[in-house]
PDB file of C-alpha atoms in Angstrom:
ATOM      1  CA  UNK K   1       6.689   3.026 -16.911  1.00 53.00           C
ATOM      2  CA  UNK K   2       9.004   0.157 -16.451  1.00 70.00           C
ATOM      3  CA  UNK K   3       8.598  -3.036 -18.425  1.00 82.00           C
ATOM      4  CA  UNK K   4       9.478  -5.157 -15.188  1.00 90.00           C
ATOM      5  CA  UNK K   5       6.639  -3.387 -13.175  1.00 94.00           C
ATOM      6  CA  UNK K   6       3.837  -4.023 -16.027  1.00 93.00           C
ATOM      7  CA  UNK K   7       5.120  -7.472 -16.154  1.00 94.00           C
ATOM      8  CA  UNK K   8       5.169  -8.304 -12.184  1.00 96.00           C
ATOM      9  CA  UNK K   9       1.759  -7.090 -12.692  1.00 97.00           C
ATOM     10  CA  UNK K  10       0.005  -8.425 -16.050  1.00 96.00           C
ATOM     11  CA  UNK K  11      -1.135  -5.017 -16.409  1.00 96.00           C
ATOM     12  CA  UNK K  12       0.620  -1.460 -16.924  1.00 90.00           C
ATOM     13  CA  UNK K  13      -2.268   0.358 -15.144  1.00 97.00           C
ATOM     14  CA  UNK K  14      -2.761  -2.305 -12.277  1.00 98.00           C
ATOM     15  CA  UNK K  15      -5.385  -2.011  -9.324  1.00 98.00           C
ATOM     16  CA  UNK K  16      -3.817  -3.014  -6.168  1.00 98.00           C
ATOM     17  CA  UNK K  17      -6.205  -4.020  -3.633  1.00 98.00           C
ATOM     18  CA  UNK K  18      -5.772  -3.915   0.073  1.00 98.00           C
ATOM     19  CA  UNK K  19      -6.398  -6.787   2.806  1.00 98.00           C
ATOM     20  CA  UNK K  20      -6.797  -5.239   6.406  1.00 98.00           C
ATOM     21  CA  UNK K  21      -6.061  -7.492   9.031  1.00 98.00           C
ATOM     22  CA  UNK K  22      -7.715  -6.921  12.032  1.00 97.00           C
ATOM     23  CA  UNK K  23      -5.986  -5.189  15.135  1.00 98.00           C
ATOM     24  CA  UNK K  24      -2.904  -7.135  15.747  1.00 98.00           C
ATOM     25  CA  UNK K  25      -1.985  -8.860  19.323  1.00 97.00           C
ATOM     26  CA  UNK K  26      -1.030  -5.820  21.716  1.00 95.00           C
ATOM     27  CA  UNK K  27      -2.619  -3.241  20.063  1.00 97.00           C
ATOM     28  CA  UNK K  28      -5.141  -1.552  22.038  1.00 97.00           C
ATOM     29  CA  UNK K  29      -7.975  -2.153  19.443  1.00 97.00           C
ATOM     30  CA  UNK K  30      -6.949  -6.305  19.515  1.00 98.00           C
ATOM     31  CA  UNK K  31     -10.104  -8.556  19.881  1.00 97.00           C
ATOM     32  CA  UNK K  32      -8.730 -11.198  22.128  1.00 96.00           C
ATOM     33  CA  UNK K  33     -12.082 -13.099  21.635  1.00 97.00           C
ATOM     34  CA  UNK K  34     -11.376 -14.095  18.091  1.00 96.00           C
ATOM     35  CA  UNK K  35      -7.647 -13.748  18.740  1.00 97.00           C
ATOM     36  CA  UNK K  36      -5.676 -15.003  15.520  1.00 97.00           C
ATOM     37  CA  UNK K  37      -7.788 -17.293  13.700  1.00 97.00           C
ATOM     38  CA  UNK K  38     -10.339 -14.278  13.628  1.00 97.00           C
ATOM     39  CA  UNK K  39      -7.252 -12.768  12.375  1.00 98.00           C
ATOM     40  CA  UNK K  40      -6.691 -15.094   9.385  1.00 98.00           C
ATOM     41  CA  UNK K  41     -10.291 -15.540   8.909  1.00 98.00           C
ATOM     42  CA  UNK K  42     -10.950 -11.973   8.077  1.00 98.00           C
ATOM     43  CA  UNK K  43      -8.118 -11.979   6.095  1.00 98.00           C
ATOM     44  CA  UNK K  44      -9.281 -14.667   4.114  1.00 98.00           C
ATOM     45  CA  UNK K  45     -12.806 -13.516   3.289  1.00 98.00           C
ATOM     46  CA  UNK K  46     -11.704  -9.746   1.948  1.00 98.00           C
ATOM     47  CA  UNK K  47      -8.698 -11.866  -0.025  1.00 98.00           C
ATOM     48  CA  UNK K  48     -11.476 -14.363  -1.655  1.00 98.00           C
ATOM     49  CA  UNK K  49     -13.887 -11.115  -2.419  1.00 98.00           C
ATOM     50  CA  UNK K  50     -11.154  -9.250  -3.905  1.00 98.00           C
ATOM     51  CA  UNK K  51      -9.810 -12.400  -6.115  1.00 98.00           C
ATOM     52  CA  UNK K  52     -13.063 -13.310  -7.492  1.00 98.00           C
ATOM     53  CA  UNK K  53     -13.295  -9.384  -8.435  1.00 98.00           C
ATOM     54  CA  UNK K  54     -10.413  -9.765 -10.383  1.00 98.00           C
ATOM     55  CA  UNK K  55      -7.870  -7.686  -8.637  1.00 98.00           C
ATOM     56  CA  UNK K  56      -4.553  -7.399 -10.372  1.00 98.00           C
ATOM     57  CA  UNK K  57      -2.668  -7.609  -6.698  1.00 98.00           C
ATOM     58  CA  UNK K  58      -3.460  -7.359  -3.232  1.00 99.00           C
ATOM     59  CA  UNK K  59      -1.227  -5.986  -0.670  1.00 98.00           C
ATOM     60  CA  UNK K  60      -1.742  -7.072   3.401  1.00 98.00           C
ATOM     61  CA  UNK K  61      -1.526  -4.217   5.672  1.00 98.00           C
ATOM     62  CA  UNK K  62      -2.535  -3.622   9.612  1.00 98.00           C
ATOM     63  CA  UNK K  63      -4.640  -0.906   9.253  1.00 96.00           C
ATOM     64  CA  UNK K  64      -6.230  -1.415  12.339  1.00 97.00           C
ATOM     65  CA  UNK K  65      -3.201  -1.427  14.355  1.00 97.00           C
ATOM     66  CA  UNK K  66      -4.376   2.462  16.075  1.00 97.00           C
ATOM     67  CA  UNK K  67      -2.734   4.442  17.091  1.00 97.00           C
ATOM     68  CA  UNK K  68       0.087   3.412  14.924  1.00 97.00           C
ATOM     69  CA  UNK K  69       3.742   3.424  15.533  1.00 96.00           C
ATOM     70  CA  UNK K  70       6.799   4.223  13.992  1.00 97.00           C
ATOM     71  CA  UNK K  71       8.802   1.628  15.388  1.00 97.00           C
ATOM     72  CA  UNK K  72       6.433  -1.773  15.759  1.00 97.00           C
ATOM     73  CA  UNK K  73       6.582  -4.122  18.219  1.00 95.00           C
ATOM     74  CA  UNK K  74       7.863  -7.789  17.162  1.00 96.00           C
ATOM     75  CA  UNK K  75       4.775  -9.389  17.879  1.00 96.00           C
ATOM     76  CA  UNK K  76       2.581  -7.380  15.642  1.00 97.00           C
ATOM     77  CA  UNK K  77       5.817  -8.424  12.648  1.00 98.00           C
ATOM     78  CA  UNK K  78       5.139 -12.179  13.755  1.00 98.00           C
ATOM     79  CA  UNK K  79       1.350 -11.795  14.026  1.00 98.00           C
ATOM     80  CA  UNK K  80       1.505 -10.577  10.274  1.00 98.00           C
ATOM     81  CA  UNK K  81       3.798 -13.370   9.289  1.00 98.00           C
ATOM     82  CA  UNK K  82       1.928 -16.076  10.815  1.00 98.00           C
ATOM     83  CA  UNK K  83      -1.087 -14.621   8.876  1.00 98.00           C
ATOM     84  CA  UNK K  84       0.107 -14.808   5.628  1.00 98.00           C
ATOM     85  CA  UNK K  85       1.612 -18.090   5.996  1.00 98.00           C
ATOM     86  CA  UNK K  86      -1.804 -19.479   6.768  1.00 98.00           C
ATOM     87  CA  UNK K  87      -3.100 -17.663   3.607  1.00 98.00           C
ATOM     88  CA  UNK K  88      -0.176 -18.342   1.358  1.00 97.00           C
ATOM     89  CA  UNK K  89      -2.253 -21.338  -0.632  1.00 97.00           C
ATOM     90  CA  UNK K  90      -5.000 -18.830  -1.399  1.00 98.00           C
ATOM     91  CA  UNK K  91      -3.203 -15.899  -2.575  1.00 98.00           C
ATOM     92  CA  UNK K  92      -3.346 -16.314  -6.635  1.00 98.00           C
ATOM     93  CA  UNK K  93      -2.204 -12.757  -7.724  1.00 98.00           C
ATOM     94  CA  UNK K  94       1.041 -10.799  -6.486  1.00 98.00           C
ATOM     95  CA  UNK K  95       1.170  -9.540  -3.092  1.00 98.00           C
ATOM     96  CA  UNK K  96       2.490  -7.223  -1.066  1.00 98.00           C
ATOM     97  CA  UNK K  97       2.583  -5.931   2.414  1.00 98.00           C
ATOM     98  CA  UNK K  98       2.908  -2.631   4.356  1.00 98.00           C
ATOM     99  CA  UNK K  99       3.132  -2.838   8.355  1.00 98.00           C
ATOM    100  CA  UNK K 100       2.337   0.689   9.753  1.00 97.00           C
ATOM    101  CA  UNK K 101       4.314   3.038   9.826  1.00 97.00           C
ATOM    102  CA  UNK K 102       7.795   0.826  10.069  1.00 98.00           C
ATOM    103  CA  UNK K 103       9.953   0.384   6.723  1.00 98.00           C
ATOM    104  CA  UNK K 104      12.196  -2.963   8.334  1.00 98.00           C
ATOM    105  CA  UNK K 105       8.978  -4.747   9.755  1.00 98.00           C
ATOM    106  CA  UNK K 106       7.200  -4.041   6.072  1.00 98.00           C
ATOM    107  CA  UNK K 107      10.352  -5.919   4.274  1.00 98.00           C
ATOM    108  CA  UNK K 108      11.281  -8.400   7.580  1.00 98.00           C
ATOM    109  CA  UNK K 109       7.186  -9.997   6.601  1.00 98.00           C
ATOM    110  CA  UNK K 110       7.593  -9.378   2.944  1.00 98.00           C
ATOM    111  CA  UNK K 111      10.739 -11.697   3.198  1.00 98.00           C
ATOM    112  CA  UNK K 112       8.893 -13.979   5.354  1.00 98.00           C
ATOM    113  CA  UNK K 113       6.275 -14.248   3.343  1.00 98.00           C
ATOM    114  CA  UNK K 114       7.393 -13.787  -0.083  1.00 98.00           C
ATOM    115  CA  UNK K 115       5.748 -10.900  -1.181  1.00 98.00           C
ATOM    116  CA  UNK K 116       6.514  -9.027  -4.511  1.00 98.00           C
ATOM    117  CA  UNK K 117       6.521  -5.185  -2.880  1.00 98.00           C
ATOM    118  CA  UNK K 118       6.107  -3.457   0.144  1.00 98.00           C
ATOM    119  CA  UNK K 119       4.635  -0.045   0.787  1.00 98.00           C
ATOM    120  CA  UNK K 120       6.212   2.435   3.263  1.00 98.00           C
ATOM    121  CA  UNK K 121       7.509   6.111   4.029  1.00 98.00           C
ATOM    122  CA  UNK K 122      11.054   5.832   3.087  1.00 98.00           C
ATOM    123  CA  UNK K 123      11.967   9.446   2.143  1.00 97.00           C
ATOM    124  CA  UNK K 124      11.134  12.810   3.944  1.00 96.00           C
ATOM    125  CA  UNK K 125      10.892  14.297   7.197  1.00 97.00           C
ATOM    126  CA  UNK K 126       7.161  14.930   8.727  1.00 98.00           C
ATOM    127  CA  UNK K 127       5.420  16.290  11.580  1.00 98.00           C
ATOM    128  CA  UNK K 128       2.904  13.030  12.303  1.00 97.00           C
ATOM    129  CA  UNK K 129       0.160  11.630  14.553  1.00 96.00           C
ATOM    130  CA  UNK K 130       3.120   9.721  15.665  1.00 96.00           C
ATOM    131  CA  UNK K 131       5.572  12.603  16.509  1.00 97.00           C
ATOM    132  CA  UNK K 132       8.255  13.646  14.549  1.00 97.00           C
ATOM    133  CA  UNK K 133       9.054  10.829  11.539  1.00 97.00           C
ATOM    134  CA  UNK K 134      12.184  10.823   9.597  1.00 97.00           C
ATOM    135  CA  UNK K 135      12.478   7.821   7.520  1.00 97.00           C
ATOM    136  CA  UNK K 136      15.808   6.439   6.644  1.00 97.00           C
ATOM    137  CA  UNK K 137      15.429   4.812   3.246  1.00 97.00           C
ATOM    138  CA  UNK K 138      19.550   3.862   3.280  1.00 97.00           C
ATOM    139  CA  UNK K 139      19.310   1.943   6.009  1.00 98.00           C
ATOM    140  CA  UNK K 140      15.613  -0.072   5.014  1.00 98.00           C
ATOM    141  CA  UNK K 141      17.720  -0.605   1.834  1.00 97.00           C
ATOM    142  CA  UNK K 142      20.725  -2.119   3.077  1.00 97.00           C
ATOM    143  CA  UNK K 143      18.364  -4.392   5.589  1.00 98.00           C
ATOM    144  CA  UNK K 144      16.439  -5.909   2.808  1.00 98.00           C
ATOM    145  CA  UNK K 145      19.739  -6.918   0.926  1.00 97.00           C
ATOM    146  CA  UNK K 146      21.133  -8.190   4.166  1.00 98.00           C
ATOM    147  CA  UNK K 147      17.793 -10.711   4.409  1.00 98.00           C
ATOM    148  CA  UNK K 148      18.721 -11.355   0.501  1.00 97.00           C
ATOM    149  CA  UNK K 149      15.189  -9.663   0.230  1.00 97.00           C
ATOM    150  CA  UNK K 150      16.412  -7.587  -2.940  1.00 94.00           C
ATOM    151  CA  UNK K 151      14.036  -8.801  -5.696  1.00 96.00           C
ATOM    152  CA  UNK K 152      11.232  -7.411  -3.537  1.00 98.00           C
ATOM    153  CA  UNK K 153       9.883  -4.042  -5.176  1.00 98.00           C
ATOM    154  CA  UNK K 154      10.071  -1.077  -3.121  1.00 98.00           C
ATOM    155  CA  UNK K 155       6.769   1.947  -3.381  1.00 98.00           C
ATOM    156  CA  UNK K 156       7.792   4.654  -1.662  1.00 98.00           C
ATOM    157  CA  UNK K 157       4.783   6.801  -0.485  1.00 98.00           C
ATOM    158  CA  UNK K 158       6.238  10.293  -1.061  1.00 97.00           C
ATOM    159  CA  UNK K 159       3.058  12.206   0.255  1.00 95.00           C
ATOM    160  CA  UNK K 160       2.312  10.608   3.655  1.00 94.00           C
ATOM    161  CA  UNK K 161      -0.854  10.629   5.412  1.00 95.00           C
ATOM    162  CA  UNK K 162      -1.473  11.621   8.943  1.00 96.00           C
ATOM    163  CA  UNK K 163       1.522  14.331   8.627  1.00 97.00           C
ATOM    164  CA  UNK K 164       2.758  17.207   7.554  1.00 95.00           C
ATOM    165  CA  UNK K 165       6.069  17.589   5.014  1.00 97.00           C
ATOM    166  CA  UNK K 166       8.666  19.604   6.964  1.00 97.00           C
ATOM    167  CA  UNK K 167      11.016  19.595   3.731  1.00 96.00           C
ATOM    168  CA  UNK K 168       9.610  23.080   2.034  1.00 95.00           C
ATOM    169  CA  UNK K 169      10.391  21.997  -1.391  1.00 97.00           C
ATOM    170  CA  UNK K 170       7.493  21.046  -3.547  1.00 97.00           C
ATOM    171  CA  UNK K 171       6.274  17.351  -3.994  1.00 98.00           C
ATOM    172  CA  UNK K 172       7.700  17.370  -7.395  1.00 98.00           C
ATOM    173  CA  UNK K 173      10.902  18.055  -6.362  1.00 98.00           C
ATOM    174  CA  UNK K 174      10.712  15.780  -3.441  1.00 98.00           C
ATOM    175  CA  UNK K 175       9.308  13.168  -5.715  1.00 98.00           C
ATOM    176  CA  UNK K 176      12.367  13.692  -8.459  1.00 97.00           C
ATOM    177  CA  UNK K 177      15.015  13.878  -5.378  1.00 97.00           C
ATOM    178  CA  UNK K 178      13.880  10.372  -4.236  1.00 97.00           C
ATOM    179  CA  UNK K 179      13.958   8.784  -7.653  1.00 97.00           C
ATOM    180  CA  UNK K 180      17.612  10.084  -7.763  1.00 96.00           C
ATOM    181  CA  UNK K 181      18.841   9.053  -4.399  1.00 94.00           C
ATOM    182  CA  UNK K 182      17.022   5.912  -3.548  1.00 91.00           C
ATOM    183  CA  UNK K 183      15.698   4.360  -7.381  1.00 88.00           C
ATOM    184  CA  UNK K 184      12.084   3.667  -6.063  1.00 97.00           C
ATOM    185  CA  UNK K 185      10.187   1.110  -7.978  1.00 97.00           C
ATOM    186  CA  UNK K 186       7.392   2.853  -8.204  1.00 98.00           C
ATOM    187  CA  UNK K 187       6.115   6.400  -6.185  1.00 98.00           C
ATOM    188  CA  UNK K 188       2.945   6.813  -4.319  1.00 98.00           C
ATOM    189  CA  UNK K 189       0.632   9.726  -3.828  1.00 98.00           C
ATOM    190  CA  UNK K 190      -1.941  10.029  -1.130  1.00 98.00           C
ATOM    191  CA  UNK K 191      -4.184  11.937   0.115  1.00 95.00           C
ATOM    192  CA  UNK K 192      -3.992  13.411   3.975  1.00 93.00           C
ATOM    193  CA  UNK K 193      -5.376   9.999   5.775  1.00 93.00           C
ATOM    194  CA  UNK K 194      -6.624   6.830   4.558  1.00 90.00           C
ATOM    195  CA  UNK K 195      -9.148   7.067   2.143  1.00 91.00           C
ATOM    196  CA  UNK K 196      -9.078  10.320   1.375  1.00 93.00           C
ATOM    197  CA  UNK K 197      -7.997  11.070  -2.354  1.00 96.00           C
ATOM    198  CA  UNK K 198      -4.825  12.168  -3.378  1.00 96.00           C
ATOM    199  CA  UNK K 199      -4.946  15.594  -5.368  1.00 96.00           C
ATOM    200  CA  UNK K 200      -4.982  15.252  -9.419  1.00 97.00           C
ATOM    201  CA  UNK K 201      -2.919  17.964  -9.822  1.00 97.00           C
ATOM    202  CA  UNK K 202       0.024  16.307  -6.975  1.00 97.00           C
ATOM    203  CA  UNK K 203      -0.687  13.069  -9.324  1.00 98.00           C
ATOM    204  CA  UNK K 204      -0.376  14.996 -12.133  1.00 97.00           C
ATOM    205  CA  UNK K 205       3.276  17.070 -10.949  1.00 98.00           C
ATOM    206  CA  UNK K 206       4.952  13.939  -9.894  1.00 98.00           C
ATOM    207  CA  UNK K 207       4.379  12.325 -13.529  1.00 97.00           C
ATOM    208  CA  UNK K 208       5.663  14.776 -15.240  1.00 97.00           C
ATOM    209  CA  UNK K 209       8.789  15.356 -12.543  1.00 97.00           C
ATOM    210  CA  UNK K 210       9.324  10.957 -12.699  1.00 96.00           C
ATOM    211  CA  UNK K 211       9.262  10.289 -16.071  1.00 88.00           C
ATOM    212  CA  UNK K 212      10.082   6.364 -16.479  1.00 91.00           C
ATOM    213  CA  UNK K 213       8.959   5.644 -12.973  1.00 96.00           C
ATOM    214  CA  UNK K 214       5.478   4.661 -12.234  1.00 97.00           C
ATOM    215  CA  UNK K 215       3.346   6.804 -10.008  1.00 98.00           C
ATOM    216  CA  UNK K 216       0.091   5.155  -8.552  1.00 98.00           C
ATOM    217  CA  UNK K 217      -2.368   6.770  -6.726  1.00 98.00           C
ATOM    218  CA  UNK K 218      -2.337   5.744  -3.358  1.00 98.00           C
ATOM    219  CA  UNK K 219      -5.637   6.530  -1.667  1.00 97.00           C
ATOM    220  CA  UNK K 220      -9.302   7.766  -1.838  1.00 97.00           C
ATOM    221  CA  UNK K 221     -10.038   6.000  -5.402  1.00 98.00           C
ATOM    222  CA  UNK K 222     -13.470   5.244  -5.642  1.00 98.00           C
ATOM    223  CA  UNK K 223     -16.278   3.841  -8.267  1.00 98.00           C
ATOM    224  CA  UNK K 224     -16.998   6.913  -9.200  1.00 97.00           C
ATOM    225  CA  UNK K 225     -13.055   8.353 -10.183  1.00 98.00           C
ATOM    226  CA  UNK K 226     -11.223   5.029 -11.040  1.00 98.00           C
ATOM    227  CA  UNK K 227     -11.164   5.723 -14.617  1.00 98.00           C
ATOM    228  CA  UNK K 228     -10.344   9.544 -14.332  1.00 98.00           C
ATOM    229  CA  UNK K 229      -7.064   8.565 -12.125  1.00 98.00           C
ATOM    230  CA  UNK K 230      -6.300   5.773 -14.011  1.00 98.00           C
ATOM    231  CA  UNK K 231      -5.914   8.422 -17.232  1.00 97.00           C
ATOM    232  CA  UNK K 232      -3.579  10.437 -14.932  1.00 96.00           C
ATOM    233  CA  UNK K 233      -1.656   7.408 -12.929  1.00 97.00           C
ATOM    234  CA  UNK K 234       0.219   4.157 -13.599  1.00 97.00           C
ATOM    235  CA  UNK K 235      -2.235   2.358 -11.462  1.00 98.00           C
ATOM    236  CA  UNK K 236      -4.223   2.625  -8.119  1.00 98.00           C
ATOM    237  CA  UNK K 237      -4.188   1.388  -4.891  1.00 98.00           C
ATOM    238  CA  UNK K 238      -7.293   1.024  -3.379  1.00 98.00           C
ATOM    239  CA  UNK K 239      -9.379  -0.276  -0.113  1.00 98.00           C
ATOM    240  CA  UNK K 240     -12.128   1.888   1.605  1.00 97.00           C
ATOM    241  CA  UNK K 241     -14.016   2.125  -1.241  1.00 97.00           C
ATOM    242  CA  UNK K 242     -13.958  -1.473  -1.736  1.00 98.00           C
ATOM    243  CA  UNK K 243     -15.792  -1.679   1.969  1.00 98.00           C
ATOM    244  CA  UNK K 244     -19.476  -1.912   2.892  1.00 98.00           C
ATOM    245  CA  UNK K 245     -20.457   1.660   2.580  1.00 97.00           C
ATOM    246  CA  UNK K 246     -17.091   2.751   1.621  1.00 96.00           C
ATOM    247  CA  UNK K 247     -16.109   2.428   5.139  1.00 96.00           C
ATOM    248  CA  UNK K 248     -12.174   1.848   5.883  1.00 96.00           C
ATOM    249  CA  UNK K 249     -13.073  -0.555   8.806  1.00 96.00           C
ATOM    250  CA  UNK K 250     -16.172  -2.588   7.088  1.00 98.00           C
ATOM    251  CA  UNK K 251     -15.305  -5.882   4.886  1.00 98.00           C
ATOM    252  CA  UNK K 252     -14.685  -5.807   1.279  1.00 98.00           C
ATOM    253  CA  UNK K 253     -18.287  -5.861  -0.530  1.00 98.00           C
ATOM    254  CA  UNK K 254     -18.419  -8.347  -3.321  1.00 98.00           C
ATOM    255  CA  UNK K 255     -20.654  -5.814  -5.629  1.00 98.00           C
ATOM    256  CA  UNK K 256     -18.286  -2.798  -4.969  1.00 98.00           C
ATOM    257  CA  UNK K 257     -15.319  -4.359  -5.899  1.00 98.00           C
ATOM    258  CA  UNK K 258     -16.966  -6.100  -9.190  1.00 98.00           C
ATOM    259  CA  UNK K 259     -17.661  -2.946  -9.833  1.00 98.00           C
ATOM    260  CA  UNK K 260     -14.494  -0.935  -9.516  1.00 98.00           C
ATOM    261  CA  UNK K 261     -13.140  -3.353 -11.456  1.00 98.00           C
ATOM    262  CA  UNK K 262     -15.190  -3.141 -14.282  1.00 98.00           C
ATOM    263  CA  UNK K 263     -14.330   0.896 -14.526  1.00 98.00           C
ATOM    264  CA  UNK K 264     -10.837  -0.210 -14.241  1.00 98.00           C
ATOM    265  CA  UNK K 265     -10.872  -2.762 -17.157  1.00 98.00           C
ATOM    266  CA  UNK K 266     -12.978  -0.588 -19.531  1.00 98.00           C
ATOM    267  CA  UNK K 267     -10.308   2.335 -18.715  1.00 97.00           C
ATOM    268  CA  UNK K 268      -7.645   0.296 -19.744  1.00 97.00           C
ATOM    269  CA  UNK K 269      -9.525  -0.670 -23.109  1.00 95.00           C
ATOM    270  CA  UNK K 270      -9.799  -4.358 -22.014  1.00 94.00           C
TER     271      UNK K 270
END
């Protein structure tokens, strides 16, 4: 665990919480009705549940962009920018932002914006929903120095959902190769698709192959397991089970996120 994470976060176990904004303009799902104010709106309501929880971070992401793409289209990066300019007054805890599945729009809206971290694939080689993805992690690098984006934190997401690891060599060693060649701020593991929990024991092998880097868990933390991961982890990331009914696509319900929380703080001993 790095003293520079815990401090970016006010925590060394944090919960980071996520905003979904709605389908973005182009995608096939986009509600042209409500257009971007519905946008911003829904935005703004999860954002205001989550804050009065007393979420340690929140990080913006276009979950609803489906099917997603590996190489977004500009309007979806501008959609997401305009969003969180709009919101910018009414964020109160660190942010971040992950724009599916595209590591230069993630960090071209986190330097818009002014996020703390972004969230992508940056590592690997994987048979996807999307087709074959190959991340290039030099590259993302060298484009958020050339925006003078380089105090933004980088989580690479070293188990990605919706595909299928093509490099043979074990998550831990994956995990441990990245940290060498890339110096990740912090490593993510997920389960197979949103929501869906990552495995202890993958939580468990890239700990103890990372030492001195922080490893969240990235997906499927609910109520009922916050404080069991949170044993294991250097933190969580968390949003379906923050929903009405737990579902991905549902707003964030007020109760359910009071009470994550709560299992969160009394894990930590606060």
């Amino acid at each position: 665990m790095t003293h520079e994470f815990a401090r970016l976060f006010g925590t060394a176990k944090p919960v980071i919480a996520m905003v979904h904004f709605g389908a973005m303009p182009g995608s096939p799902l986009y509600d042209a009705k409500c257009g971007i104010e519905g946008l911003v709106a829904g935005a703004e309501r999860d954002l205001e549940a989550l804050q009065r929880a007393g979420v340690d971070a929140v990080m913006f992401g276009n979950e609803n962009d489906r099917p997603y793409e590996l190489n977004v289209d500009s309007a979806t990066v501008a959609a997401m920018a305009y969003g969180l300019g709009r919101l910018a007054e009414k964020i109160d805890v660190p942010f971040g932002v992950n724009v599916l599945w595209d590591s230069k729009a993630s960090i071209s809206v986190a330097v818009a914006a002014g996020a703390a971290f972004v969230r992508e694939i940056f590592t690997g080689t994987y048979a996807s929903d999307m087709g074959i993805w190959s991340p290039d992690a030099g590259a993302a690098l060298r484009y958020r120095n050339r925006l003078r984006g380089d105090g933004i934190k980088v989580f690479y997401n070293v188990s990605a959902e919706f595909a299928y690891s093509l490099d043979r060599r074990s998550l831990a060693d994956r995990a441990r190769s990245a940290v060498f060649s890339s110096v990740p701020d912090a490593l993510l593991v997920s389960g197979a698709i949103t929501g869906e929990p990552a495995a202890m024991s993958d939580l468990k092998a890239v700990k103890e192959a990372v030492r001195g880097v922080p490893v969240l868990a990235n997906t499927g933390v609910r109520i009922e397991t916050v404080s069991e991961v949170l044993r294991m982890s250097d933190g969580v990331i968390v949003g379906s089970s923050l929903k009405v009914d737990g579902d991905t696509w549902n707003p964030v319900d007020k109760s359910r996120a009071i009470e994550f929380m709560k299992r969160a703080r009394a894990a930590r001993g606060e």
